[in-house]
Coordinates of C-alpha atoms and ligand atoms in Angstrom, one line a residue:
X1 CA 79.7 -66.7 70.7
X2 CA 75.9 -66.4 70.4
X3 CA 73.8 -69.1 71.0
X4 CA 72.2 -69.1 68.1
X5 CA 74.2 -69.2 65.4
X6 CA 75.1 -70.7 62.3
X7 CA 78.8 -72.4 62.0
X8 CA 79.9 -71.7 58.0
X9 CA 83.1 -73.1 57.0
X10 CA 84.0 -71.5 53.3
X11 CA 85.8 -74.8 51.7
X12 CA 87.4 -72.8 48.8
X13 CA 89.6 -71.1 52.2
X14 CA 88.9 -73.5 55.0
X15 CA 88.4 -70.7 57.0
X16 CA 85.3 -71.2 59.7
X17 CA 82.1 -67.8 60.2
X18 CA 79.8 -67.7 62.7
X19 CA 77.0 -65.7 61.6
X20 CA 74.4 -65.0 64.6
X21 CA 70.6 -66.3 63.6
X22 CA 67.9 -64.0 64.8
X23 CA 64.2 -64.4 64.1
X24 CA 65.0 -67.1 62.0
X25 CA 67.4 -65.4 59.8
X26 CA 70.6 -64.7 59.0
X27 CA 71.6 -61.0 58.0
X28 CA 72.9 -60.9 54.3
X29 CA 75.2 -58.7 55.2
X30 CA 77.0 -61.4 57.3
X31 CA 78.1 -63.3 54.6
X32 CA 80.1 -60.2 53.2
X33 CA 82.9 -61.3 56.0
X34 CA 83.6 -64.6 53.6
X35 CA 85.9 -63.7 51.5
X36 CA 88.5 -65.4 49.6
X37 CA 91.3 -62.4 48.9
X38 CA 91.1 -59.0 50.6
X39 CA 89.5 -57.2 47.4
X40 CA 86.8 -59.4 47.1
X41 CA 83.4 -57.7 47.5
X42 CA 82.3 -60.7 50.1
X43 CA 79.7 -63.6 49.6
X44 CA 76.3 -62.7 48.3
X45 CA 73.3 -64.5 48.6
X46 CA 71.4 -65.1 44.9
X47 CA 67.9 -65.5 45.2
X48 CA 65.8 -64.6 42.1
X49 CA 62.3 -63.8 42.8
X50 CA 63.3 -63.0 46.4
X51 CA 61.9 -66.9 47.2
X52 CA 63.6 -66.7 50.6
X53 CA 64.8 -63.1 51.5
X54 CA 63.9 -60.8 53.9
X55 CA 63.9 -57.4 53.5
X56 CA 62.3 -56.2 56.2
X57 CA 60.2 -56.9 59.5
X58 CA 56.9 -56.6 59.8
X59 CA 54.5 -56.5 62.7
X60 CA 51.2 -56.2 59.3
X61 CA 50.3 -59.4 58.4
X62 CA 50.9 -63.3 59.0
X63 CA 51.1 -65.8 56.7
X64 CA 51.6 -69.1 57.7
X65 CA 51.4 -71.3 54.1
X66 CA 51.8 -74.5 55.2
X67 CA 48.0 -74.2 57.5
X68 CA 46.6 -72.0 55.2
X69 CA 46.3 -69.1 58.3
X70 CA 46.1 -65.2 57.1
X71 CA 46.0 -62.9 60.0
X72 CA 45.9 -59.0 60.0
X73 CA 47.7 -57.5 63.1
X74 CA 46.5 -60.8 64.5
X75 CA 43.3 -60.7 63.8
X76 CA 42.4 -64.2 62.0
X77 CA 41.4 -63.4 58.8
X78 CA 38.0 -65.7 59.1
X79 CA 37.0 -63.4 61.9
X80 CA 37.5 -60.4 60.2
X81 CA 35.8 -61.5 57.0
X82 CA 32.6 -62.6 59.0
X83 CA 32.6 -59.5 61.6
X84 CA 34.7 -56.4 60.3
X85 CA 33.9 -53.8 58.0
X86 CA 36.5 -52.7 55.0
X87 CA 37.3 -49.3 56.2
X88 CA 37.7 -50.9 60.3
X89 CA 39.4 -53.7 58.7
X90 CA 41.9 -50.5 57.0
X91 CA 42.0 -48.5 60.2
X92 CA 43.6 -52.3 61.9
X93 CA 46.2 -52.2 58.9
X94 CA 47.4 -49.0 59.1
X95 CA 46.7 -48.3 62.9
X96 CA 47.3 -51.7 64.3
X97 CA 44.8 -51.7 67.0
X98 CA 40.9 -51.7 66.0
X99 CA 39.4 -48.6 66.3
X100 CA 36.7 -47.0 69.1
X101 CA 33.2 -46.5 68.1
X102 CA 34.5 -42.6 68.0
X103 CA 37.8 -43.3 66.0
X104 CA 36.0 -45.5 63.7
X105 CA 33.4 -43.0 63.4
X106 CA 35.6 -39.9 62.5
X107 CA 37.6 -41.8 60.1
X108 CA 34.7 -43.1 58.3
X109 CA 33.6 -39.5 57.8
X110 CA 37.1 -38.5 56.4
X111 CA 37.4 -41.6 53.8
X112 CA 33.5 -40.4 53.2
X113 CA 34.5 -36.7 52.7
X114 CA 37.7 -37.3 50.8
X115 CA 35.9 -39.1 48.1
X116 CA 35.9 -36.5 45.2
X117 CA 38.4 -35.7 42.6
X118 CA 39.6 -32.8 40.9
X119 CA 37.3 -31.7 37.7
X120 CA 40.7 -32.0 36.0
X121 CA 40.9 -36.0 36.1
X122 CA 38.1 -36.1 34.3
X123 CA 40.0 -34.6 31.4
X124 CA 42.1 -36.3 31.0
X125 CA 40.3 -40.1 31.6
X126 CA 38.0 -38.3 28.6
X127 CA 41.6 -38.3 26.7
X128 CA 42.2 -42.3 27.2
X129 CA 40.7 -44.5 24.5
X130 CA 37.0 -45.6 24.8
X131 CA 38.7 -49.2 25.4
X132 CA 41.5 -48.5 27.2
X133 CA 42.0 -50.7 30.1
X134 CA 40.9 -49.7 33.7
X135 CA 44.1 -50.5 34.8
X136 CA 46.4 -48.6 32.6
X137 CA 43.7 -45.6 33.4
X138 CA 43.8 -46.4 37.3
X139 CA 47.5 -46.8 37.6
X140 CA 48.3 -43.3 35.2
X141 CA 45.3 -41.6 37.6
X142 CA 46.4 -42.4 40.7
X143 CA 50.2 -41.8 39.5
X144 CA 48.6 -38.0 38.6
X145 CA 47.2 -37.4 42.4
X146 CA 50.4 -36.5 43.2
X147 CA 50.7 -33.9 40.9
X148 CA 47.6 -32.1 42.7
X149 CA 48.8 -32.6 45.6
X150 CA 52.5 -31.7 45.9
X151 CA 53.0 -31.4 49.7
X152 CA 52.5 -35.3 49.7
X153 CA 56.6 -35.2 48.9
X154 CA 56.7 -34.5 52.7
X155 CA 56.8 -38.2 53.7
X156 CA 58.7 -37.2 56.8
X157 CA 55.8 -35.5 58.4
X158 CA 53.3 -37.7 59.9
X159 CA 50.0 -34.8 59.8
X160 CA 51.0 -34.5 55.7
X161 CA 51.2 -38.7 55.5
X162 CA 47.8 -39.4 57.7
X163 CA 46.5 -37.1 54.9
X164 CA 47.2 -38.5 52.1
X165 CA 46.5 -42.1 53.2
X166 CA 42.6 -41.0 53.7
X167 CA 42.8 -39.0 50.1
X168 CA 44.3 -42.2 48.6
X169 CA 41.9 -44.3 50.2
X170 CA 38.7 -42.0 49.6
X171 CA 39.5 -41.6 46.0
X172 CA 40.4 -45.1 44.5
X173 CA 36.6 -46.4 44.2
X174 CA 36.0 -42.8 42.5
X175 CA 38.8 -43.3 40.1
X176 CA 38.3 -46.7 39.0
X177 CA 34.7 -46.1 38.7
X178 CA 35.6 -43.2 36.1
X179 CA 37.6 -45.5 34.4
X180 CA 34.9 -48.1 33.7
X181 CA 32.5 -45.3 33.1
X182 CA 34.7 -43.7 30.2
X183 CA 35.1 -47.3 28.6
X184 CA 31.4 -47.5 28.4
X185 CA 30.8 -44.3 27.3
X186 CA 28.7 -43.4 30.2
X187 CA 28.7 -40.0 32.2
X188 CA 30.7 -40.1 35.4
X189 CA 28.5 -40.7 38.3
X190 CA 29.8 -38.7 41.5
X191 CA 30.6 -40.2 45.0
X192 CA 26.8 -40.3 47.1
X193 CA 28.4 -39.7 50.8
X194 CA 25.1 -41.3 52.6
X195 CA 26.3 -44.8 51.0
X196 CA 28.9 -47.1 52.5
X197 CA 32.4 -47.1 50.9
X198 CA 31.5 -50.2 48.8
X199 CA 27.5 -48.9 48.1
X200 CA 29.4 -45.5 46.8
X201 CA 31.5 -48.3 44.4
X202 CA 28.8 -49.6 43.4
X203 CA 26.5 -46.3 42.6
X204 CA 29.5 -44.8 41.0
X205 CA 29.5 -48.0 38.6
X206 CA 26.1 -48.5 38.1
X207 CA 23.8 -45.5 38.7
X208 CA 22.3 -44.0 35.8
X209 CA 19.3 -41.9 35.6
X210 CA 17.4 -42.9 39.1
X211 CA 18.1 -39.3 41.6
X212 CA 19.5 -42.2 44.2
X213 CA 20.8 -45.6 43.6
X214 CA 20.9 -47.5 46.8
X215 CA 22.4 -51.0 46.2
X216 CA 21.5 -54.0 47.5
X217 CA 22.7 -54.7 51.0
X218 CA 23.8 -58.2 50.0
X219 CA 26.1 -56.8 47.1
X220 CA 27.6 -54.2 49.5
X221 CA 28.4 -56.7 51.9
X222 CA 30.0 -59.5 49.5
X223 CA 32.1 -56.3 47.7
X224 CA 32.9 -55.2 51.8
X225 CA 34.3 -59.0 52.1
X226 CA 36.0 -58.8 48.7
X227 CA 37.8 -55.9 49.6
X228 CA 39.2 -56.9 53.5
X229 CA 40.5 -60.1 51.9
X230 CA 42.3 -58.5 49.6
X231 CA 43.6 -55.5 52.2
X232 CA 47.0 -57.0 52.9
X233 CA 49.5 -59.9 51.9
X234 CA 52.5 -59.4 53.5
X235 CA 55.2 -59.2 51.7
X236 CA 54.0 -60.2 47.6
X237 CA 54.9 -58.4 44.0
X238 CA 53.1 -55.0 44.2
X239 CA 53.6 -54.4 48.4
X240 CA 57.4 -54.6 47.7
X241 CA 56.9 -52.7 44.4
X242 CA 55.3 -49.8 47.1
X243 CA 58.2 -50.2 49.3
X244 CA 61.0 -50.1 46.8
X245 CA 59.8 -47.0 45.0
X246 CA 58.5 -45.7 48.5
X247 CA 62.4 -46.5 49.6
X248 CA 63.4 -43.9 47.7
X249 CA 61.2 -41.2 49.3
X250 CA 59.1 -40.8 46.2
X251 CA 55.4 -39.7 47.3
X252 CA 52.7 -41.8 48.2
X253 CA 50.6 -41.8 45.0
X254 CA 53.7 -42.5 43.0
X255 CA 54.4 -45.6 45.1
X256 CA 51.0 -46.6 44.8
X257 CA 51.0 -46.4 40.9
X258 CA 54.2 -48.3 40.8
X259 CA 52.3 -51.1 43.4
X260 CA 49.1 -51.0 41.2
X261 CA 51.1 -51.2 38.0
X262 CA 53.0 -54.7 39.6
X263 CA 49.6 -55.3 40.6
X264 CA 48.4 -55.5 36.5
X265 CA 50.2 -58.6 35.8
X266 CA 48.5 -61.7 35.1
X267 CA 50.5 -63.9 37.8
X268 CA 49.5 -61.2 40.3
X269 CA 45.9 -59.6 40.7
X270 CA 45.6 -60.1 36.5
X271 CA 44.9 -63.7 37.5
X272 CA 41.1 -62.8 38.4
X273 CA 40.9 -61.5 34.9
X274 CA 42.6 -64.5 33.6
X275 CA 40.2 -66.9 35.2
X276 CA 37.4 -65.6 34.1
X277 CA 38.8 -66.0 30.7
X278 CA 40.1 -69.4 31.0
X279 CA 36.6 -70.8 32.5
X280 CA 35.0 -69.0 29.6
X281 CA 37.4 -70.7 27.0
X282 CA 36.8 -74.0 29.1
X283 CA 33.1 -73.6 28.4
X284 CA 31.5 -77.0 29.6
X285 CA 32.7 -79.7 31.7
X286 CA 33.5 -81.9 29.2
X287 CA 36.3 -80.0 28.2
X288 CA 38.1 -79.9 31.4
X289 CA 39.8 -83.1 31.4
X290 CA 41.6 -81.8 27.9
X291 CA 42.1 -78.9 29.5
X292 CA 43.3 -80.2 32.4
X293 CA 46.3 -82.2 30.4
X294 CA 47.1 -79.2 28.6
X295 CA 48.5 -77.3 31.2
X296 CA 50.0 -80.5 32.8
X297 CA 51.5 -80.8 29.6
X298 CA 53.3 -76.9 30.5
X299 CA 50.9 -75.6 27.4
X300 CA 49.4 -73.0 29.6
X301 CA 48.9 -72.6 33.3
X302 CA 45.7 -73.0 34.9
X303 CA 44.7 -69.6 36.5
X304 CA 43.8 -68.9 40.3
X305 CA 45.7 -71.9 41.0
X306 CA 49.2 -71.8 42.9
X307 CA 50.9 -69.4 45.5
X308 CA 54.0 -68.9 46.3
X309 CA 53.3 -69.0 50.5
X310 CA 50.4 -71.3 50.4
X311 CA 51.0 -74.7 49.9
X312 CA 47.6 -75.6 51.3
X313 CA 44.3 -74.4 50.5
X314 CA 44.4 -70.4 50.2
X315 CA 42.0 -69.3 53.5
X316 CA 40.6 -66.3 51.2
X317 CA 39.2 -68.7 48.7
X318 CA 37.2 -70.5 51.3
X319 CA 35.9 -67.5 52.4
X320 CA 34.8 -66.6 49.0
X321 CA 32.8 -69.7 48.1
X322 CA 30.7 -68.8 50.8
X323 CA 30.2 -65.0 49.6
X324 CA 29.4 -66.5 46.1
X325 CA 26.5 -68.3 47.7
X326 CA 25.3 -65.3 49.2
X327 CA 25.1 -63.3 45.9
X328 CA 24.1 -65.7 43.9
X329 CA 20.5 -65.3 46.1
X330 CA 20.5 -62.1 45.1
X331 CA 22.1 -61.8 41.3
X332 CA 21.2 -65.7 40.4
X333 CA 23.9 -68.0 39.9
X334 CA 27.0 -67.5 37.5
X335 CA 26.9 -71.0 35.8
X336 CA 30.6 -70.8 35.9
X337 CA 30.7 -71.6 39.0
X338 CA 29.8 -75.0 38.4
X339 CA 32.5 -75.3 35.7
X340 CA 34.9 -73.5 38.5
X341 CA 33.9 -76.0 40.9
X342 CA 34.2 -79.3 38.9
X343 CA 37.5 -77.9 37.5
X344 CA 38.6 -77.8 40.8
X345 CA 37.6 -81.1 41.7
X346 CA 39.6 -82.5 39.0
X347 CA 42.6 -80.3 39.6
X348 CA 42.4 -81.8 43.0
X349 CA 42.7 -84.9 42.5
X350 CA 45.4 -85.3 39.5
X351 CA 48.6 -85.9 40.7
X352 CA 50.1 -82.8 39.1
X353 CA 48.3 -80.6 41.4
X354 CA 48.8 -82.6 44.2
X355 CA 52.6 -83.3 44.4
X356 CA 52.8 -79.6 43.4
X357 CA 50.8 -78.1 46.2
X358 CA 48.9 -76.5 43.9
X359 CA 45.4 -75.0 45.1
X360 CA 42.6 -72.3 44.5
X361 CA 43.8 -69.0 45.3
X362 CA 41.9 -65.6 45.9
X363 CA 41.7 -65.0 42.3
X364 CA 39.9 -68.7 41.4
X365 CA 36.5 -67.6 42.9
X366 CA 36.1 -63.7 43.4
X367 CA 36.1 -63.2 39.6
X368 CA 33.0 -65.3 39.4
X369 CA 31.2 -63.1 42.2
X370 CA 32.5 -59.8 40.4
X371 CA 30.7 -61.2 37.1
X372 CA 27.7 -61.9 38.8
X373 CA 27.9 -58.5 40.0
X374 CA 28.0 -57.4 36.7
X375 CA 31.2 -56.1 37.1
X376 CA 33.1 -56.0 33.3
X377 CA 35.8 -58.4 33.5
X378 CA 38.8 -55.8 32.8
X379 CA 37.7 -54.3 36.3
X380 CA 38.2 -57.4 38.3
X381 CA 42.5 -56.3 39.1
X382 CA 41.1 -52.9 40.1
X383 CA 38.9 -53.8 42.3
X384 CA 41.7 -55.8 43.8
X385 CA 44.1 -52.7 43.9
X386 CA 40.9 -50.4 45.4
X387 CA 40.8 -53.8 48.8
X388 CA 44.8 -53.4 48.5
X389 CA 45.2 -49.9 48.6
X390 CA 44.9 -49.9 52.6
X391 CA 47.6 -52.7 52.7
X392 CA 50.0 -51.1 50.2
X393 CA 50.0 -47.8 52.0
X394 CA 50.2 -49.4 55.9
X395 CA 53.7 -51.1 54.3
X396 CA 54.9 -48.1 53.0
X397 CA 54.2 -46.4 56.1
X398 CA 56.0 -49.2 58.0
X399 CA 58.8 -49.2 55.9
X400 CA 59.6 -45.2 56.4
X401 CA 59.2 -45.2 60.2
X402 CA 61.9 -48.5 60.3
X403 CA 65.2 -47.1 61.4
X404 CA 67.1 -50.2 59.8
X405 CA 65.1 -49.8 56.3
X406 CA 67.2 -47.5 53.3
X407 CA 66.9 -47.5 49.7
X408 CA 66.2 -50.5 48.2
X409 CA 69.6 -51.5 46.1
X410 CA 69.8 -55.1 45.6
X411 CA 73.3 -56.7 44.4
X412 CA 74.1 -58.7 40.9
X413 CA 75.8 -61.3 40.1
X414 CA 77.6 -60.0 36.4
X415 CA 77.8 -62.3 34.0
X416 CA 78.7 -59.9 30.9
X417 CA 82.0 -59.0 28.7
X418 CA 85.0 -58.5 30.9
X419 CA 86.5 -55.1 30.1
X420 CA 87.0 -54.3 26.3
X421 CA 88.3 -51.9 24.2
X422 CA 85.7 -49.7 22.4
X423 CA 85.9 -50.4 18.4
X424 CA 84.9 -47.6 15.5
X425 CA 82.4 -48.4 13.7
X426 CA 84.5 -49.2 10.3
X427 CA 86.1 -51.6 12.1
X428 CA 83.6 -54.2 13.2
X429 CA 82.9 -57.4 11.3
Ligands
LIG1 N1 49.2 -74.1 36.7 C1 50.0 -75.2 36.4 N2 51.2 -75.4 36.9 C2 51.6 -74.5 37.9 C3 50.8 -73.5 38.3 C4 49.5 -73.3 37.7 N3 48.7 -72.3 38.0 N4 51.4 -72.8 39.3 C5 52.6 -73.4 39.4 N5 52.7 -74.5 38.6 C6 53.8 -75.4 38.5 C7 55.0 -74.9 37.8 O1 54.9 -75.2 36.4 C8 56.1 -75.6 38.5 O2 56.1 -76.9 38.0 P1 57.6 -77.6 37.8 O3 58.1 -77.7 39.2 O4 57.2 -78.9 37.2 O5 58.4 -76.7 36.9 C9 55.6 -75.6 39.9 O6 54.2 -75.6 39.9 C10 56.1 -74.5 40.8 O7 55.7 -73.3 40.1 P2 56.4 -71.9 40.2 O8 56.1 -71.1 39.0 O9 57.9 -72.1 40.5 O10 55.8 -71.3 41.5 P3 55.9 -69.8 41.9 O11 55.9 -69.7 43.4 O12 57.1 -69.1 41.3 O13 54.6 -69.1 41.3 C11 52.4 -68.3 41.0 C12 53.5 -68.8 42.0 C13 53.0 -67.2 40.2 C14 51.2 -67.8 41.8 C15 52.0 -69.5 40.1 O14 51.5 -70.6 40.9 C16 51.1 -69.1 39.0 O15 51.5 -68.7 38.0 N6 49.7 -69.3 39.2 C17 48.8 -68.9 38.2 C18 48.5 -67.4 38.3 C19 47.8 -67.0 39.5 O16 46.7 -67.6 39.9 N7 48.3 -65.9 40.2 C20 47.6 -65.4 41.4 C21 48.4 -65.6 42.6 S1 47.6 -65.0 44.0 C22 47.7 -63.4 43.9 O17 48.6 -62.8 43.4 C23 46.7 -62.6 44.6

């Protein structure tokens, strides 16, 4: 018997398991043994919301919730944020080992030189609405890459996959600046290859008639910061949306449309959106105390507040306080900062919050910097898909090279009709 173990004793049989613990776990597929006739399918385990299932290992990205620690490959997250750039911190993610001064160089060049998109794109972002959302037009964009390039089906060979990882990369910033572009009826402004990966962002968004826009160094930093905390997660809604669609071999762009598309929703990276919102519905701080009972009251919920992991404070957001200080020197101060800040205070101490774990997440504070940036609010999720992108495609990667992974099939438990006999129409009441 192995030593560690876990002793199960099925009372509806009487009949005593030992189901060997590794890493912490049990295997599911363990419990299939407890059975209590010989055509039962076995015991299953019912966990909506996957709150405490497994469904793979990962050597990515550590979470610990409880200390409010974010690691990537190891790498404290603190540490990264104050000393990495975007694209190292996405060589880390998808290499696991920081690159040389040469490998960081030649991979630079290839997110740099990957950065344009087909002429076709374009014509078909000039077919979406004039206020479409940037989100629906990312997620349908990036969804279409794959249709230009069809040898990304090959997910078996690694040349074919290390390619598409830089395209998908590269070309993110360049189609979610489109997007924003067509909603303001602008003319696309193309990728400037002399800029940094965020600086390009930015001139894409932003430039207009000068022959060079060179943004701020500030602004390219913060957006730089913005984007490694936001690389990778672990194991949240839209990195196991990439890996269940990517579990069925399906190409890499239509994984990452299916990840971005979880990514829309307003519990996940919709919440930025969402704050911005709420504080602007919120108004002054004499409101917040009404507000405050409102969502105690289950009315509504209040927005960048809560994780599933962290029950502490969420490390990103302490790291993007400090950011907002740093671009507020340059852009002048968002005065919803101040009604972000009080609102915190009060959430903070009120014994809702408190006995719930609830704290600021990532989403509280970066939509405040991105609106400072001047960044239109309905960009804010795809920003956070463009810092994810690197993260999303690392797991996918992961989860094709795992001999134990296959296609994701989860169980049921059925709770319909039992079997029935099929009545004609005349017939029914
Ligand atoms: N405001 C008010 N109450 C909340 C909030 C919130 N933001 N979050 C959780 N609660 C309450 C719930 O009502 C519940 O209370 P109860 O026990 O009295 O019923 C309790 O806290 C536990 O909440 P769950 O919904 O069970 O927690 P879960 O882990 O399923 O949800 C989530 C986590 C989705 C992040 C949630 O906290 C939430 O909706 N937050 C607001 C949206 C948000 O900021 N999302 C961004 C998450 S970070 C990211 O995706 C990058």
């Amino acid at each position: 018997m192995p030593s560690d173990s876990l002793t199960i004793i099925d009372n509806r049989t009487g009949k005593q398991y030992e189901v060997p613990i590794q890493d912490g776990a049990v295997r599911a597929v363990d419990l299939r043994q407890i059975k209590t006739r010989d055509d039962d399918a076995g015991l299953m385990s019912y966990d909506p919301g996957y709150i405490n299932t497994a469904p793979c290992k990962s050597a990515i990205s550590y979470i610990d919730g409880e200390r409010g620690i974010l690691r990537y490959r190891g790498y404290p997250i603190e540490q990264l944020a104050e000393k990495s750039g975007f694209l190292e911190t996405a060589y880390l993610l998808l290499h696991g080992a920081l690159p040389s001064a040469a490998e960081l160089d030649d991979w630079v060049s290839a997110i740099t030189h990957h950065t344009f998109i087909h002429e076709n794109i374009k014509k078909f972002i000039d077919g979406f609405h004039h206020d479409a959302h940037p989100m629906g037009v990312f997620v349908s964009t990036v969804a279409a890459l794959s249709t230009f390039y069809p040898e990304a089906k090959n997910i078996q060979d690694e040349q074919s996959r290390a390619t598409q990882i830089v395209r998908l990369i590269a070309k993110t910033p360049t189609l979610a600046a489109f997007a924003h572009r067509h909603s303001v009826g602008l003319p696309y402004a193309y990728p400037d290859n002399d800029l940094s990966y965020s600086g390009n962002f930015l001139n894409m968004m932003f430039r207009t008639t000068e022959v060079k826009h060179v943004p701020d160094a500030t602004l390219q930093r913060a957006l730089d910061v913005l984007f490694i905390l936001h690389a990778d997660h672990e194991q949240n809604c839209s990195t196991s949306a990439m890996r269940n669609v990517g579990s069925s071999h399906a190409d890499p762009y239509s994984s990452t449309a299916a990840a971005a598309a979880a990514l829309y929703g307003p519990l996940h990276g919709g919440a930025n959106e969402e704050v911005l919102r709420m504080l602007r519905s919120i108004g002054a701080k004499k409101n917040i105390p009404a507000f405050i009972e409102r969502v105690k009251r289950g009315e509504l919920r209040l927005m960048g507040f809560g994780h599933r992991i962290y029950k502490s404070y969420d490390p990103r957001a302490k790291i993007i306080k400090r950011v907002a200080d740093e671009v507020f020197d340059v852009t002048g101060k968002n005065p919803l900062i101040d009604l972000a800040v009080e609102l915190e205070r009060i959430a903070l101490e009120d014994e809702y919050f408190v006995s719930r774990k609830l704290y600021p997440n990532v989403d509280f504070y970066s939509g405040i910097i991105y609106e400072a940036m001047k960044i239109p609010v309905d960009m804010f999720p795809v920003l956070f898909a463009i810092g994810r992108t690197p993260g999303w495609l690392a797991q996918w990667q992961e989860m094709l090279l795992d001999k134990e992974q296959r296609i994701a099939r989860p169980r049921q438990i059925y709770t319909g009709p039992e079997v029935r006999d099929y009545v004609p129409i005349e017939q029914r009441g």
